Amino acid sequence: MIFDGSKGFKVSNFGGKFGSEFSIFIRLRASRRKAAYIFGKSDGNGRNFYSLYMTSSSSRLFFFYSVGNKQHHVSFNALINDGKVHEIGVKFQSQRLTLVVDGKVAG
């Protein structure tokens, strides 16, 4: 997903020192029928944040983010709450968000 405005998503940065570029690698086993935040970061006042969330009833992951007072989300096809161990990589750099689950780019 590219946040350049072409598909309605645009983020120039996450508020300077807040974390305009980041990479995260996680290995987890999620129980069935459990919804949870996988990770998140906030500037402490709620104006700027990002998080990765899994739902309990679908095979989707949601990346939520807010810059200023505008909140947005992007969803990805990825079933991870199946009781198996999964490796998840998230990279945000140069307005591009890449989500990799078990070695495959999620779309």
Short mmCIF file of C-alpha atoms in Angstrom, two decimals:
data_model
loop_
_atom_site.label_atom_id
_atom_site.label_comp_id
_atom_site.label_asym_id
_atom_site.label_seq_id
_atom_site.Cartn_x
_atom_site.Cartn_y
_atom_site.Cartn_z
CA MET A 1 0.00 0.00 0.00
CA ILE A 2 1.46 3.36 -0.99
CA PHE A 3 0.29 6.40 0.95
CA ASP A 4 0.79 8.94 -1.85
CA GLY A 5 -2.83 10.03 -2.30
CA SER A 6 -3.47 7.91 -5.43
CA LYS A 7 -5.97 5.64 -3.67
CA GLY A 8 -7.22 8.14 -1.12
CA PHE A 9 -4.47 7.36 1.41
CA LYS A 10 -1.85 10.00 2.08
CA VAL A 11 0.55 10.28 4.97
CA SER A 12 3.62 12.46 4.63
CA ASN A 13 4.88 11.44 8.06
CA PHE A 14 3.60 10.49 11.49
CA GLY A 15 4.48 13.78 13.15
CA GLY A 16 8.24 14.26 12.91
CA LYS A 17 10.02 12.38 15.72
CA PHE A 18 6.90 10.27 16.31
CA GLY A 19 8.14 7.65 13.84
CA SER A 20 7.78 8.51 10.18
CA GLU A 21 9.74 5.38 9.19
CA PHE A 22 9.72 2.07 11.04
CA SER A 23 10.07 -1.70 10.69
CA ILE A 24 8.66 -4.31 13.06
CA PHE A 25 9.05 -8.09 13.02
CA ILE A 26 6.81 -10.23 15.22
CA ARG A 27 6.42 -13.97 15.71
CA LEU A 28 3.14 -14.88 17.38
CA ARG A 29 0.54 -17.53 17.94
CA ALA A 30 -2.96 -16.14 18.13
CA SER A 31 -5.88 -18.07 19.57
CA ARG A 32 -8.96 -18.65 17.53
CA ARG A 33 -11.80 -16.21 17.93
CA LYS A 34 -9.61 -13.63 19.63
CA ALA A 35 -9.43 -10.02 18.55
CA ALA A 36 -6.39 -8.05 19.64
CA TYR A 37 -3.95 -5.30 18.87
CA ILE A 38 -0.69 -6.81 17.66
CA PHE A 39 1.27 -3.61 18.19
CA GLY A 40 0.68 0.10 18.45
CA LYS A 41 2.43 3.39 19.03
CA SER A 42 1.03 6.73 20.11
CA ASP A 43 2.46 10.19 20.65
CA GLY A 44 0.81 10.18 24.08
CA ASN A 45 -1.89 12.73 23.38
CA GLY A 46 -3.94 10.67 20.92
CA ARG A 47 -3.41 12.93 17.92
CA ASN A 48 -0.88 10.70 16.17
CA PHE A 49 -0.87 6.91 16.37
CA TYR A 50 -0.59 3.73 14.39
CA SER A 51 -1.49 0.14 15.23
CA LEU A 52 -1.99 -3.30 13.73
CA TYR A 53 -5.17 -5.10 14.79
CA MET A 54 -6.60 -8.55 14.09
CA THR A 55 -10.29 -9.28 14.15
CA SER A 56 -11.87 -12.31 15.77
CA SER A 57 -14.20 -13.24 12.94
CA SER A 58 -12.40 -12.65 9.66
CA SER A 59 -9.12 -13.27 7.91
CA ARG A 60 -8.20 -9.58 7.89
CA LEU A 61 -5.58 -7.45 9.58
CA PHE A 62 -6.20 -3.73 9.99
CA PHE A 63 -3.56 -1.03 10.11
CA PHE A 64 -5.09 1.96 11.89
CA TYR A 65 -3.40 5.34 11.85
CA SER A 66 -4.11 8.93 12.74
CA VAL A 67 -2.28 12.11 11.84
CA GLY A 68 -3.64 15.18 13.59
CA ASN A 69 -7.33 14.54 14.16
CA LYS A 70 -7.90 12.42 11.04
CA GLN A 71 -8.17 8.67 11.61
CA HIS A 72 -7.82 6.13 8.81
CA HIS A 73 -7.40 2.41 8.32
CA VAL A 74 -6.23 -0.03 5.68
CA SER A 75 -7.15 -3.72 5.70
CA PHE A 76 -5.17 -6.72 4.49
CA ASN A 77 -6.15 -10.32 3.75
CA ALA A 78 -4.27 -12.41 6.30
CA LEU A 79 -5.53 -15.20 8.55
CA ILE A 80 -3.35 -15.32 11.66
CA ASN A 81 -5.73 -16.20 14.52
CA ASP A 82 -5.78 -19.90 13.67
CA GLY A 83 -3.73 -21.22 16.59
CA LYS A 84 -0.56 -21.58 14.45
CA VAL A 85 2.70 -19.65 14.77
CA HIS A 86 3.01 -16.83 12.22
CA GLU A 87 5.77 -14.40 11.35
CA ILE A 88 4.63 -10.85 10.62
CA GLY A 89 6.76 -8.07 9.25
CA VAL A 90 5.61 -4.47 8.89
CA LYS A 91 7.64 -1.75 7.19
CA PHE A 92 6.69 1.86 6.61
CA GLN A 93 9.13 3.89 4.55
CA SER A 94 8.76 6.64 1.95
CA GLN A 95 4.94 6.57 2.20
CA ARG A 96 4.89 2.81 1.49
CA LEU A 97 3.41 0.33 3.96
CA THR A 98 4.39 -3.29 3.42
CA LEU A 99 2.88 -6.15 5.43
CA VAL A 100 4.47 -9.58 5.11
CA VAL A 101 2.88 -12.65 6.71
CA ASP A 102 4.80 -15.93 6.68
CA GLY A 103 7.09 -14.68 3.90
CA LYS A 104 4.31 -13.46 1.59
CA VAL A 105 3.28 -9.86 0.98
CA ALA A 106 -0.32 -9.40 2.19
CA GLY A 107 -2.71 -7.47 -0.01
#
